[in-house]
Amino acid sequence: MRKPVIAGNWKMYKLLDEAVQTALALKPLVANANHCDVIIAPVFTALKTVADRLEGSNLRVSGQDCSTQSDFGAHTGEVTAGMLKDVGCQYVIIAHSERRQFYAETDESANRKVRAALVAGIRPIYCIGELLSEREAGRAESVVETQLNGGLQGLTPADMERIIIAYEPVWAIGTGKTATPEQAQEMHGYIRHKVEESHGKSVADSMRILYGGSVKPENIAELMAQPDVDGALVGGASLEADSFSKIVNYK
Ligand code: PGA
């Protein structure tokens, strides 16, 4: 059985005080959520304080990106995966579509970041997903396959066991337009099939594949009812403790 993951991506929101307040408000609301792993991803500047304040709780903290570089060096503006681990992160989101669209993330750079995270001992949440134009052109599956192969290239089955995949159709992110449960299931099933082809059945069977894109308290249950949807990566609805806790407690 795959343990579901509900992850909140706070993007570039919240000053430190508000980040701490939201995290502390969330803590009791999800304290009994033993059915899933609960993760929040605040901005870099809030990670250490939030992680410290959540110590001993069932909430885990994630970075939103990391450097392709593992070692210290002259890379102004970059943060290594090891630095994320150092301040209490157990996960890092890699290749979110906003990074692909606006910050020149490629499958190749994503692959280097995934490897850097694995070297550092934190779990990558690797994001993939097609644009609306690609879906309309009938290319959704081939786009996702290319991102999957590129970002996860060269990884061993043991590496793959530490990875979480997030399928986030770009047309559903921040638009209020969620993929239907059927659309999500179709793509998640496809992704699992591709992982089975590349890394074998046992890796595919244990791989957690999250859906992302306008997930809300109102639609989480029907998404989670799909056999290949193992959780959610939530943006807007993760910013408030109340709505995020309702998503976590979807059962
Ligand atoms: P959304 O964002 O839930 O606001 O659509 C999801 C994401 O970008 O991870």
PDB file of N, CA, C and O in Angstrom, residues 2-7 39 91-96 100 114 123-129 144-145 147-153 155 159-169 184 187-196 198-199 203-212 228-234:
ATOM      1  N   ARG A   2       0.480   2.212  -0.827  1.00  0.00           N
ATOM      2  CA  ARG A   2       1.219   3.487  -0.878  1.00  0.00           C
ATOM      3  C   ARG A   2       0.601   4.456   0.132  1.00  0.00           C
ATOM      4  O   ARG A   2      -0.611   4.676   0.105  1.00  0.00           O
ATOM      5  N   LYS A   3       1.451   5.040   0.966  1.00  0.00           N
ATOM      6  CA  LYS A   3       0.928   6.022   1.922  1.00  0.00           C
ATOM      7  C   LYS A   3       0.726   7.350   1.207  1.00  0.00           C
ATOM      8  O   LYS A   3       1.672   7.876   0.595  1.00  0.00           O
ATOM      9  N   PRO A   4      -0.473   7.913   1.242  1.00  0.00           N
ATOM     10  CA  PRO A   4      -0.714   9.175   0.540  1.00  0.00           C
ATOM     11  C   PRO A   4       0.160  10.311   1.093  1.00  0.00           C
ATOM     12  O   PRO A   4       0.620  10.266   2.243  1.00  0.00           O
ATOM     13  N   VAL A   5       0.364  11.299   0.240  1.00  0.00           N
ATOM     14  CA  VAL A   5       1.134  12.490   0.602  1.00  0.00           C
ATOM     15  C   VAL A   5       0.277  13.708   0.268  1.00  0.00           C
ATOM     16  O   VAL A   5      -0.217  13.822  -0.847  1.00  0.00           O
ATOM     17  N   ILE A   6       0.094  14.591   1.238  1.00  0.00           N
ATOM     18  CA  ILE A   6      -0.554  15.865   0.938  1.00  0.00           C
ATOM     19  C   ILE A   6       0.474  16.959   1.213  1.00  0.00           C
ATOM     20  O   ILE A   6       0.937  17.112   2.357  1.00  0.00           O
ATOM     21  N   ALA A   7       0.851  17.673   0.163  1.00  0.00           N
ATOM     22  CA  ALA A   7       1.913  18.674   0.286  1.00  0.00           C
ATOM     23  C   ALA A   7       1.378  20.049  -0.088  1.00  0.00           C
ATOM     24  O   ALA A   7       0.664  20.202  -1.080  1.00  0.00           O
ATOM     25  N   ILE A  39       3.105  17.641   4.314  1.00  0.00           N
ATOM     26  CA  ILE A  39       4.310  18.432   4.034  1.00  0.00           C
ATOM     27  C   ILE A  39       3.904  19.866   3.714  1.00  0.00           C
ATOM     28  O   ILE A  39       2.907  20.084   3.020  1.00  0.00           O
ATOM     29  N   TYR A  91      12.278  17.156   2.299  1.00  0.00           N
ATOM     30  CA  TYR A  91      11.838  17.077   0.898  1.00  0.00           C
ATOM     31  C   TYR A  91      12.270  18.332   0.162  1.00  0.00           C
ATOM     32  O   TYR A  91      12.528  19.365   0.776  1.00  0.00           O
ATOM     33  N   VAL A  92      12.258  18.240  -1.171  1.00  0.00           N
ATOM     34  CA  VAL A  92      12.403  19.453  -1.990  1.00  0.00           C
ATOM     35  C   VAL A  92      11.585  19.289  -3.276  1.00  0.00           C
ATOM     36  O   VAL A  92      11.628  18.237  -3.919  1.00  0.00           O
ATOM     37  N   ILE A  93      10.818  20.309  -3.584  1.00  0.00           N
ATOM     38  CA  ILE A  93      10.059  20.336  -4.842  1.00  0.00           C
ATOM     39  C   ILE A  93      11.051  20.675  -5.964  1.00  0.00           C
ATOM     40  O   ILE A  93      11.842  21.614  -5.824  1.00  0.00           O
ATOM     41  N   ILE A  94      11.001  19.916  -7.033  1.00  0.00           N
ATOM     42  CA  ILE A  94      11.923  20.171  -8.142  1.00  0.00           C
ATOM     43  C   ILE A  94      11.148  20.289  -9.447  1.00  0.00           C
ATOM     44  O   ILE A  94      10.246  19.487  -9.724  1.00  0.00           O
ATOM     45  N   ALA A  95      11.516  21.311 -10.220  1.00  0.00           N
ATOM     46  CA  ALA A  95      10.968  21.527 -11.563  1.00  0.00           C
ATOM     47  C   ALA A  95       9.470  21.824 -11.568  1.00  0.00           C
ATOM     48  O   ALA A  95       8.735  21.400 -12.471  1.00  0.00           O
ATOM     49  N   HIS A  96       9.012  22.564 -10.558  1.00  0.00           N
ATOM     50  CA  HIS A  96       7.644  23.051 -10.611  1.00  0.00           C
ATOM     51  C   HIS A  96       7.435  23.790 -11.933  1.00  0.00           C
ATOM     52  O   HIS A  96       8.359  24.419 -12.451  1.00  0.00           O
ATOM     53  N   ARG A 100       9.841  25.909 -14.642  1.00  0.00           N
ATOM     54  CA  ARG A 100      10.052  25.549 -16.052  1.00  0.00           C
ATOM     55  C   ARG A 100       9.683  26.731 -16.957  1.00  0.00           C
ATOM     56  O   ARG A 100      10.395  27.047 -17.906  1.00  0.00           O
ATOM     57  N   VAL A 114      17.495  16.607  -8.904  1.00  0.00           N
ATOM     58  CA  VAL A 114      16.996  15.366  -8.297  1.00  0.00           C
ATOM     59  C   VAL A 114      18.168  14.575  -7.723  1.00  0.00           C
ATOM     60  O   VAL A 114      18.131  14.101  -6.578  1.00  0.00           O
ATOM     61  N   ARG A 123      14.175  13.953  -0.005  1.00  0.00           N
ATOM     62  CA  ARG A 123      13.364  13.343  -1.065  1.00  0.00           C
ATOM     63  C   ARG A 123      12.900  14.380  -2.083  1.00  0.00           C
ATOM     64  O   ARG A 123      12.248  15.364  -1.704  1.00  0.00           O
ATOM     65  N   PRO A 124      13.183  14.137  -3.363  1.00  0.00           N
ATOM     66  CA  PRO A 124      12.678  15.049  -4.392  1.00  0.00           C
ATOM     67  C   PRO A 124      11.195  14.825  -4.663  1.00  0.00           C
ATOM     68  O   PRO A 124      10.726  13.687  -4.689  1.00  0.00           O
ATOM     69  N   ILE A 125      10.474  15.928  -4.841  1.00  0.00           N
ATOM     70  CA  ILE A 125       9.102  15.870  -5.352  1.00  0.00           C
ATOM     71  C   ILE A 125       9.213  16.430  -6.771  1.00  0.00           C
ATOM     72  O   ILE A 125       9.292  17.645  -6.971  1.00  0.00           O
ATOM     73  N   TYR A 126       9.286  15.527  -7.741  1.00  0.00           N
ATOM     74  CA  TYR A 126       9.597  15.928  -9.114  1.00  0.00           C
ATOM     75  C   TYR A 126       8.308  16.230  -9.885  1.00  0.00           C
ATOM     76  O   TYR A 126       7.440  15.359 -10.018  1.00  0.00           O
ATOM     77  N   CYS A 127       8.205  17.474 -10.376  1.00  0.00           N
ATOM     78  CA  CYS A 127       6.961  17.929 -11.016  1.00  0.00           C
ATOM     79  C   CYS A 127       7.019  17.826 -12.535  1.00  0.00           C
ATOM     80  O   CYS A 127       8.012  18.222 -13.162  1.00  0.00           O
ATOM     81  N   ILE A 128       5.941  17.325 -13.096  1.00  0.00           N
ATOM     82  CA  ILE A 128       5.797  17.216 -14.542  1.00  0.00           C
ATOM     83  C   ILE A 128       4.362  17.617 -14.916  1.00  0.00           C
ATOM     84  O   ILE A 128       3.492  17.660 -14.043  1.00  0.00           O
ATOM     85  N   GLY A 129       4.145  17.901 -16.180  1.00  0.00           N
ATOM     86  CA  GLY A 129       2.780  18.246 -16.599  1.00  0.00           C
ATOM     87  C   GLY A 129       2.792  19.059 -17.883  1.00  0.00           C
ATOM     88  O   GLY A 129       3.722  19.815 -18.134  1.00  0.00           O
ATOM     89  N   VAL A 144       4.661  14.476 -21.074  1.00  0.00           N
ATOM     90  CA  VAL A 144       4.889  13.931 -19.734  1.00  0.00           C
ATOM     91  C   VAL A 144       5.961  12.833 -19.768  1.00  0.00           C
ATOM     92  O   VAL A 144       6.832  12.756 -18.899  1.00  0.00           O
ATOM     93  N   GLU A 145       5.918  12.020 -20.797  1.00  0.00           N
ATOM     94  CA  GLU A 145       6.920  10.945 -20.916  1.00  0.00           C
ATOM     95  C   GLU A 145       8.331  11.523 -21.054  1.00  0.00           C
ATOM     96  O   GLU A 145       9.279  11.048 -20.414  1.00  0.00           O
ATOM     97  N   GLN A 147       9.379  14.460 -20.010  1.00  0.00           N
ATOM     98  CA  GLN A 147       9.785  15.064 -18.731  1.00  0.00           C
ATOM     99  C   GLN A 147      10.185  13.980 -17.727  1.00  0.00           C
ATOM    100  O   GLN A 147      11.167  14.124 -16.986  1.00  0.00           O
ATOM    101  N   LEU A 148       9.449  12.899 -17.749  1.00  0.00           N
ATOM    102  CA  LEU A 148       9.729  11.774 -16.855  1.00  0.00           C
ATOM    103  C   LEU A 148      11.101  11.175 -17.175  1.00  0.00           C
ATOM    104  O   LEU A 148      11.951  11.012 -16.289  1.00  0.00           O
ATOM    105  N   ASN A 149      11.320  10.882 -18.431  1.00  0.00           N
ATOM    106  CA  ASN A 149      12.593  10.268 -18.824  1.00  0.00           C
ATOM    107  C   ASN A 149      13.762  11.210 -18.582  1.00  0.00           C
ATOM    108  O   ASN A 149      14.822  10.798 -18.111  1.00  0.00           O
ATOM    109  N   GLY A 150      13.569  12.489 -18.904  1.00  0.00           N
ATOM    110  CA  GLY A 150      14.665  13.448 -18.767  1.00  0.00           C
ATOM    111  C   GLY A 150      15.010  13.717 -17.312  1.00  0.00           C
ATOM    112  O   GLY A 150      16.168  13.680 -16.912  1.00  0.00           O
ATOM    113  N   GLY A 151      14.001  13.978 -16.519  1.00  0.00           N
ATOM    114  CA  GLY A 151      14.241  14.358 -15.121  1.00  0.00           C
ATOM    115  C   GLY A 151      14.731  13.203 -14.265  1.00  0.00           C
ATOM    116  O   GLY A 151      15.417  13.424 -13.265  1.00  0.00           O
ATOM    117  N   LEU A 152      14.361  11.988 -14.655  1.00  0.00           N
ATOM    118  CA  LEU A 152      14.708  10.834 -13.813  1.00  0.00           C
ATOM    119  C   LEU A 152      15.766   9.941 -14.472  1.00  0.00           C
ATOM    120  O   LEU A 152      16.004   8.807 -14.041  1.00  0.00           O
ATOM    121  N   GLN A 153      16.402  10.495 -15.482  1.00  0.00           N
ATOM    122  CA  GLN A 153      17.391   9.726 -16.248  1.00  0.00           C
ATOM    123  C   GLN A 153      18.520   9.208 -15.364  1.00  0.00           C
ATOM    124  O   GLN A 153      19.067   9.932 -14.527  1.00  0.00           O
ATOM    125  N   LEU A 155      18.572   7.129 -12.942  1.00  0.00           N
ATOM    126  CA  LEU A 155      18.348   6.803 -11.531  1.00  0.00           C
ATOM    127  C   LEU A 155      18.170   5.298 -11.350  1.00  0.00           C
ATOM    128  O   LEU A 155      17.558   4.621 -12.179  1.00  0.00           O
ATOM    129  N   ASP A 159      17.165   4.681  -5.983  1.00  0.00           N
ATOM    130  CA  ASP A 159      16.914   6.133  -6.046  1.00  0.00           C
ATOM    131  C   ASP A 159      15.420   6.388  -6.220  1.00  0.00           C
ATOM    132  O   ASP A 159      14.837   7.270  -5.578  1.00  0.00           O
ATOM    133  N   MET A 160      14.830   5.627  -7.140  1.00  0.00           N
ATOM    134  CA  MET A 160      13.419   5.849  -7.482  1.00  0.00           C
ATOM    135  C   MET A 160      12.515   5.653  -6.272  1.00  0.00           C
ATOM    136  O   MET A 160      11.468   6.290  -6.157  1.00  0.00           O
ATOM    137  N   GLU A 161      12.928   4.778  -5.371  1.00  0.00           N
ATOM    138  CA  GLU A 161      12.111   4.542  -4.185  1.00  0.00           C
ATOM    139  C   GLU A 161      12.056   5.760  -3.272  1.00  0.00           C
ATOM    140  O   GLU A 161      11.192   5.861  -2.399  1.00  0.00           O
ATOM    141  N   ARG A 162      12.972   6.684  -3.453  1.00  0.00           N
ATOM    142  CA  ARG A 162      12.988   7.890  -2.601  1.00  0.00           C
ATOM    143  C   ARG A 162      12.309   9.080  -3.270  1.00  0.00           C
ATOM    144  O   ARG A 162      12.272  10.173  -2.711  1.00  0.00           O
ATOM    145  N   ILE A 163      11.779   8.852  -4.456  1.00  0.00           N
ATOM    146  CA  ILE A 163      11.219   9.969  -5.226  1.00  0.00           C
ATOM    147  C   ILE A 163       9.692   9.993  -5.154  1.00  0.00           C
ATOM    148  O   ILE A 163       9.043   8.951  -5.069  1.00  0.00           O
ATOM    149  N   ILE A 164       9.162  11.211  -5.184  1.00  0.00           N
ATOM    150  CA  ILE A 164       7.717  11.399  -5.323  1.00  0.00           C
ATOM    151  C   ILE A 164       7.518  12.145  -6.637  1.00  0.00           C
ATOM    152  O   ILE A 164       8.273  13.079  -6.943  1.00  0.00           O
ATOM    153  N   ILE A 165       6.538  11.734  -7.415  1.00  0.00           N
ATOM    154  CA  ILE A 165       6.236  12.441  -8.662  1.00  0.00           C
ATOM    155  C   ILE A 165       4.966  13.269  -8.448  1.00  0.00           C
ATOM    156  O   ILE A 165       4.012  12.801  -7.807  1.00  0.00           O
ATOM    157  N   ALA A 166       4.975  14.494  -8.952  1.00  0.00           N
ATOM    158  CA  ALA A 166       3.762  15.306  -8.921  1.00  0.00           C
ATOM    159  C   ALA A 166       3.350  15.613 -10.362  1.00  0.00           C
ATOM    160  O   ALA A 166       4.101  16.273 -11.090  1.00  0.00           O
ATOM    161  N   TYR A 167       2.185  15.109 -10.747  1.00  0.00           N
ATOM    162  CA  TYR A 167       1.627  15.446 -12.056  1.00  0.00           C
ATOM    163  C   TYR A 167       0.763  16.683 -11.904  1.00  0.00           C
ATOM    164  O   TYR A 167      -0.265  16.662 -11.212  1.00  0.00           O
ATOM    165  N   GLU A 168       1.205  17.769 -12.537  1.00  0.00           N
ATOM    166  CA  GLU A 168       0.467  19.026 -12.447  1.00  0.00           C
ATOM    167  C   GLU A 168       0.253  19.586 -13.857  1.00  0.00           C
ATOM    168  O   GLU A 168       1.145  20.228 -14.410  1.00  0.00           O
ATOM    169  N   PRO A 169      -0.916  19.335 -14.428  1.00  0.00           N
ATOM    170  CA  PRO A 169      -1.185  19.918 -15.738  1.00  0.00           C
ATOM    171  C   PRO A 169      -1.163  21.447 -15.617  1.00  0.00           C
ATOM    172  O   PRO A 169      -1.845  21.996 -14.742  1.00  0.00           O
ATOM    173  N   ALA A 184      -7.153  12.896 -14.403  1.00  0.00           N
ATOM    174  CA  ALA A 184      -6.021  12.675 -13.496  1.00  0.00           C
ATOM    175  C   ALA A 184      -5.658  11.190 -13.479  1.00  0.00           C
ATOM    176  O   ALA A 184      -4.499  10.818 -13.657  1.00  0.00           O
ATOM    177  N   MET A 187      -3.799   9.973 -16.623  1.00  0.00           N
ATOM    178  CA  MET A 187      -2.386  10.331 -16.714  1.00  0.00           C
ATOM    179  C   MET A 187      -1.571   9.641 -15.625  1.00  0.00           C
ATOM    180  O   MET A 187      -0.444   9.198 -15.873  1.00  0.00           O
ATOM    181  N   HIS A 188      -2.122   9.531 -14.428  1.00  0.00           N
ATOM    182  CA  HIS A 188      -1.377   8.852 -13.361  1.00  0.00           C
ATOM    183  C   HIS A 188      -1.126   7.385 -13.724  1.00  0.00           C
ATOM    184  O   HIS A 188      -0.040   6.856 -13.470  1.00  0.00           O
ATOM    185  N   GLY A 189      -2.130   6.750 -14.314  1.00  0.00           N
ATOM    186  CA  GLY A 189      -1.969   5.360 -14.741  1.00  0.00           C
ATOM    187  C   GLY A 189      -0.886   5.250 -15.811  1.00  0.00           C
ATOM    188  O   GLY A 189      -0.053   4.328 -15.800  1.00  0.00           O
ATOM    189  N   TYR A 190      -0.873   6.240 -16.698  1.00  0.00           N
ATOM    190  CA  TYR A 190       0.134   6.264 -17.767  1.00  0.00           C
ATOM    191  C   TYR A 190       1.538   6.413 -17.164  1.00  0.00           C
ATOM    192  O   TYR A 190       2.481   5.718 -17.554  1.00  0.00           O
ATOM    193  N   ILE A 191       1.666   7.350 -16.203  1.00  0.00           N
ATOM    194  CA  ILE A 191       2.968   7.588 -15.562  1.00  0.00           C
ATOM    195  C   ILE A 191       3.453   6.313 -14.861  1.00  0.00           C
ATOM    196  O   ILE A 191       4.595   5.900 -14.998  1.00  0.00           O
ATOM    197  N   ARG A 192       2.539   5.664 -14.145  1.00  0.00           N
ATOM    198  CA  ARG A 192       2.949   4.440 -13.430  1.00  0.00           C
ATOM    199  C   ARG A 192       3.387   3.368 -14.422  1.00  0.00           C
ATOM    200  O   ARG A 192       4.369   2.658 -14.200  1.00  0.00           O
ATOM    201  N   HIS A 193       2.667   3.289 -15.526  1.00  0.00           N
ATOM    202  CA  HIS A 193       3.020   2.318 -16.561  1.00  0.00           C
ATOM    203  C   HIS A 193       4.431   2.602 -17.106  1.00  0.00           C
ATOM    204  O   HIS A 193       5.237   1.700 -17.323  1.00  0.00           O
ATOM    205  N   LYS A 194       4.724   3.881 -17.329  1.00  0.00           N
ATOM    206  CA  LYS A 194       6.049   4.262 -17.846  1.00  0.00           C
ATOM    207  C   LYS A 194       7.143   3.956 -16.824  1.00  0.00           C
ATOM    208  O   LYS A 194       8.237   3.528 -17.177  1.00  0.00           O
ATOM    209  N   VAL A 195       6.855   4.196 -15.547  1.00  0.00           N
ATOM    210  CA  VAL A 195       7.846   3.891 -14.502  1.00  0.00           C
ATOM    211  C   VAL A 195       8.069   2.374 -14.455  1.00  0.00           C
ATOM    212  O   VAL A 195       9.191   1.900 -14.285  1.00  0.00           O
ATOM    213  N   GLU A 196       7.009   1.624 -14.653  1.00  0.00           N
ATOM    214  CA  GLU A 196       7.158   0.161 -14.678  1.00  0.00           C
ATOM    215  C   GLU A 196       8.054  -0.266 -15.841  1.00  0.00           C
ATOM    216  O   GLU A 196       8.938  -1.116 -15.679  1.00  0.00           O
ATOM    217  N   SER A 198      10.405   1.473 -17.244  1.00  0.00           N
ATOM    218  CA  SER A 198      11.804   1.880 -17.058  1.00  0.00           C
ATOM    219  C   SER A 198      12.448   1.253 -15.826  1.00  0.00           C
ATOM    220  O   SER A 198      13.642   0.974 -15.826  1.00  0.00           O
ATOM    221  N   HIS A 199      11.691   1.039 -14.759  1.00  0.00           N
ATOM    222  CA  HIS A 199      12.321   0.621 -13.496  1.00  0.00           C
ATOM    223  C   HIS A 199      11.683  -0.607 -12.847  1.00  0.00           C
ATOM    224  O   HIS A 199      12.078  -0.983 -11.744  1.00  0.00           O
ATOM    225  N   VAL A 203       9.044  -0.986  -8.268  1.00  0.00           N
ATOM    226  CA  VAL A 203       9.253   0.467  -8.140  1.00  0.00           C
ATOM    227  C   VAL A 203       7.967   1.201  -8.515  1.00  0.00           C
ATOM    228  O   VAL A 203       7.527   2.119  -7.808  1.00  0.00           O
ATOM    229  N   ALA A 204       7.356   0.780  -9.622  1.00  0.00           N
ATOM    230  CA  ALA A 204       6.127   1.458 -10.085  1.00  0.00           C
ATOM    231  C   ALA A 204       5.000   1.318  -9.060  1.00  0.00           C
ATOM    232  O   ALA A 204       4.264   2.276  -8.792  1.00  0.00           O
ATOM    233  N   ASP A 205       4.885   0.130  -8.488  1.00  0.00           N
ATOM    234  CA  ASP A 205       3.804  -0.105  -7.523  1.00  0.00           C
ATOM    235  C   ASP A 205       3.961   0.730  -6.258  1.00  0.00           C
ATOM    236  O   ASP A 205       2.979   1.073  -5.612  1.00  0.00           O
ATOM    237  N   SER A 206       5.211   1.023  -5.897  1.00  0.00           N
ATOM    238  CA  SER A 206       5.390   1.789  -4.652  1.00  0.00           C
ATOM    239  C   SER A 206       5.564   3.289  -4.887  1.00  0.00           C
ATOM    240  O   SER A 206       5.588   4.069  -3.933  1.00  0.00           O
ATOM    241  N   MET A 207       5.660   3.711  -6.147  1.00  0.00           N
ATOM    242  CA  MET A 207       5.864   5.135  -6.456  1.00  0.00           C
ATOM    243  C   MET A 207       4.617   5.954  -6.103  1.00  0.00           C
ATOM    244  O   MET A 207       3.515   5.660  -6.543  1.00  0.00           O
ATOM    245  N   ARG A 208       4.827   7.009  -5.319  1.00  0.00           N
ATOM    246  CA  ARG A 208       3.696   7.879  -5.007  1.00  0.00           C
ATOM    247  C   ARG A 208       3.602   8.982  -6.048  1.00  0.00           C
ATOM    248  O   ARG A 208       4.561   9.705  -6.282  1.00  0.00           O
ATOM    249  N   ILE A 209       2.441   9.070  -6.670  1.00  0.00           N
ATOM    250  CA  ILE A 209       2.208  10.048  -7.734  1.00  0.00           C
ATOM    251  C   ILE A 209       1.111  11.010  -7.261  1.00  0.00           C
ATOM    252  O   ILE A 209      -0.041  10.608  -7.060  1.00  0.00           O
ATOM    253  N   LEU A 210       1.504  12.261  -7.065  1.00  0.00           N
ATOM    254  CA  LEU A 210       0.567  13.274  -6.558  1.00  0.00           C
ATOM    255  C   LEU A 210      -0.061  14.018  -7.732  1.00  0.00           C
ATOM    256  O   LEU A 210       0.576  14.226  -8.762  1.00  0.00           O
ATOM    257  N   TYR A 211      -1.292  14.460  -7.528  1.00  0.00           N
ATOM    258  CA  TYR A 211      -1.932  15.345  -8.496  1.00  0.00           C
ATOM    259  C   TYR A 211      -1.837  16.776  -7.985  1.00  0.00           C
ATOM    260  O   TYR A 211      -1.985  17.022  -6.770  1.00  0.00           O
ATOM    261  N   GLY A 212      -1.614  17.727  -8.878  1.00  0.00           N
ATOM    262  CA  GLY A 212      -1.623  19.135  -8.490  1.00  0.00           C
ATOM    263  C   GLY A 212      -2.314  19.977  -9.541  1.00  0.00           C
ATOM    264  O   GLY A 212      -2.245  19.697 -10.746  1.00  0.00           O
ATOM    265  N   ASP A 228      -4.774   5.466  -8.925  1.00  0.00           N
ATOM    266  CA  ASP A 228      -3.369   5.853  -9.107  1.00  0.00           C
ATOM    267  C   ASP A 228      -3.045   7.261  -8.612  1.00  0.00           C
ATOM    268  O   ASP A 228      -1.943   7.754  -8.838  1.00  0.00           O
ATOM    269  N   VAL A 229      -3.998   7.893  -7.953  1.00  0.00           N
ATOM    270  CA  VAL A 229      -3.732   9.211  -7.349  1.00  0.00           C
ATOM    271  C   VAL A 229      -3.364   8.978  -5.877  1.00  0.00           C
ATOM    272  O   VAL A 229      -4.183   8.517  -5.089  1.00  0.00           O
ATOM    273  N   ASP A 230      -2.110   9.286  -5.553  1.00  0.00           N
ATOM    274  CA  ASP A 230      -1.601   8.962  -4.211  1.00  0.00           C
ATOM    275  C   ASP A 230      -1.433  10.186  -3.330  1.00  0.00           C
ATOM    276  O   ASP A 230      -0.732  10.123  -2.312  1.00  0.00           O
ATOM    277  N   GLY A 231      -2.044  11.288  -3.734  1.00  0.00           N
ATOM    278  CA  GLY A 231      -1.922  12.481  -2.911  1.00  0.00           C
ATOM    279  C   GLY A 231      -2.033  13.719  -3.760  1.00  0.00           C
ATOM    280  O   GLY A 231      -2.393  13.650  -4.943  1.00  0.00           O
ATOM    281  N   ALA A 232      -1.704  14.866  -3.150  1.00  0.00           N
ATOM    282  CA  ALA A 232      -1.880  16.130  -3.860  1.00  0.00           C
ATOM    283  C   ALA A 232      -0.759  17.104  -3.516  1.00  0.00           C
ATOM    284  O   ALA A 232      -0.236  17.098  -2.399  1.00  0.00           O
ATOM    285  N   LEU A 233      -0.403  17.902  -4.510  1.00  0.00           N
ATOM    286  CA  LEU A 233       0.465  19.057  -4.299  1.00  0.00           C
ATOM    287  C   LEU A 233      -0.445  20.273  -4.468  1.00  0.00           C
ATOM    288  O   LEU A 233      -1.007  20.496  -5.539  1.00  0.00           O
ATOM    289  N   VAL A 234      -0.598  21.007  -3.372  1.00  0.00           N
ATOM    290  CA  VAL A 234      -1.631  22.039  -3.301  1.00  0.00           C
ATOM    291  C   VAL A 234      -0.978  23.412  -3.224  1.00  0.00           C
ATOM    292  O   VAL A 234      -0.106  23.634  -2.380  1.00  0.00           O
TER     293      VAL A 234
END
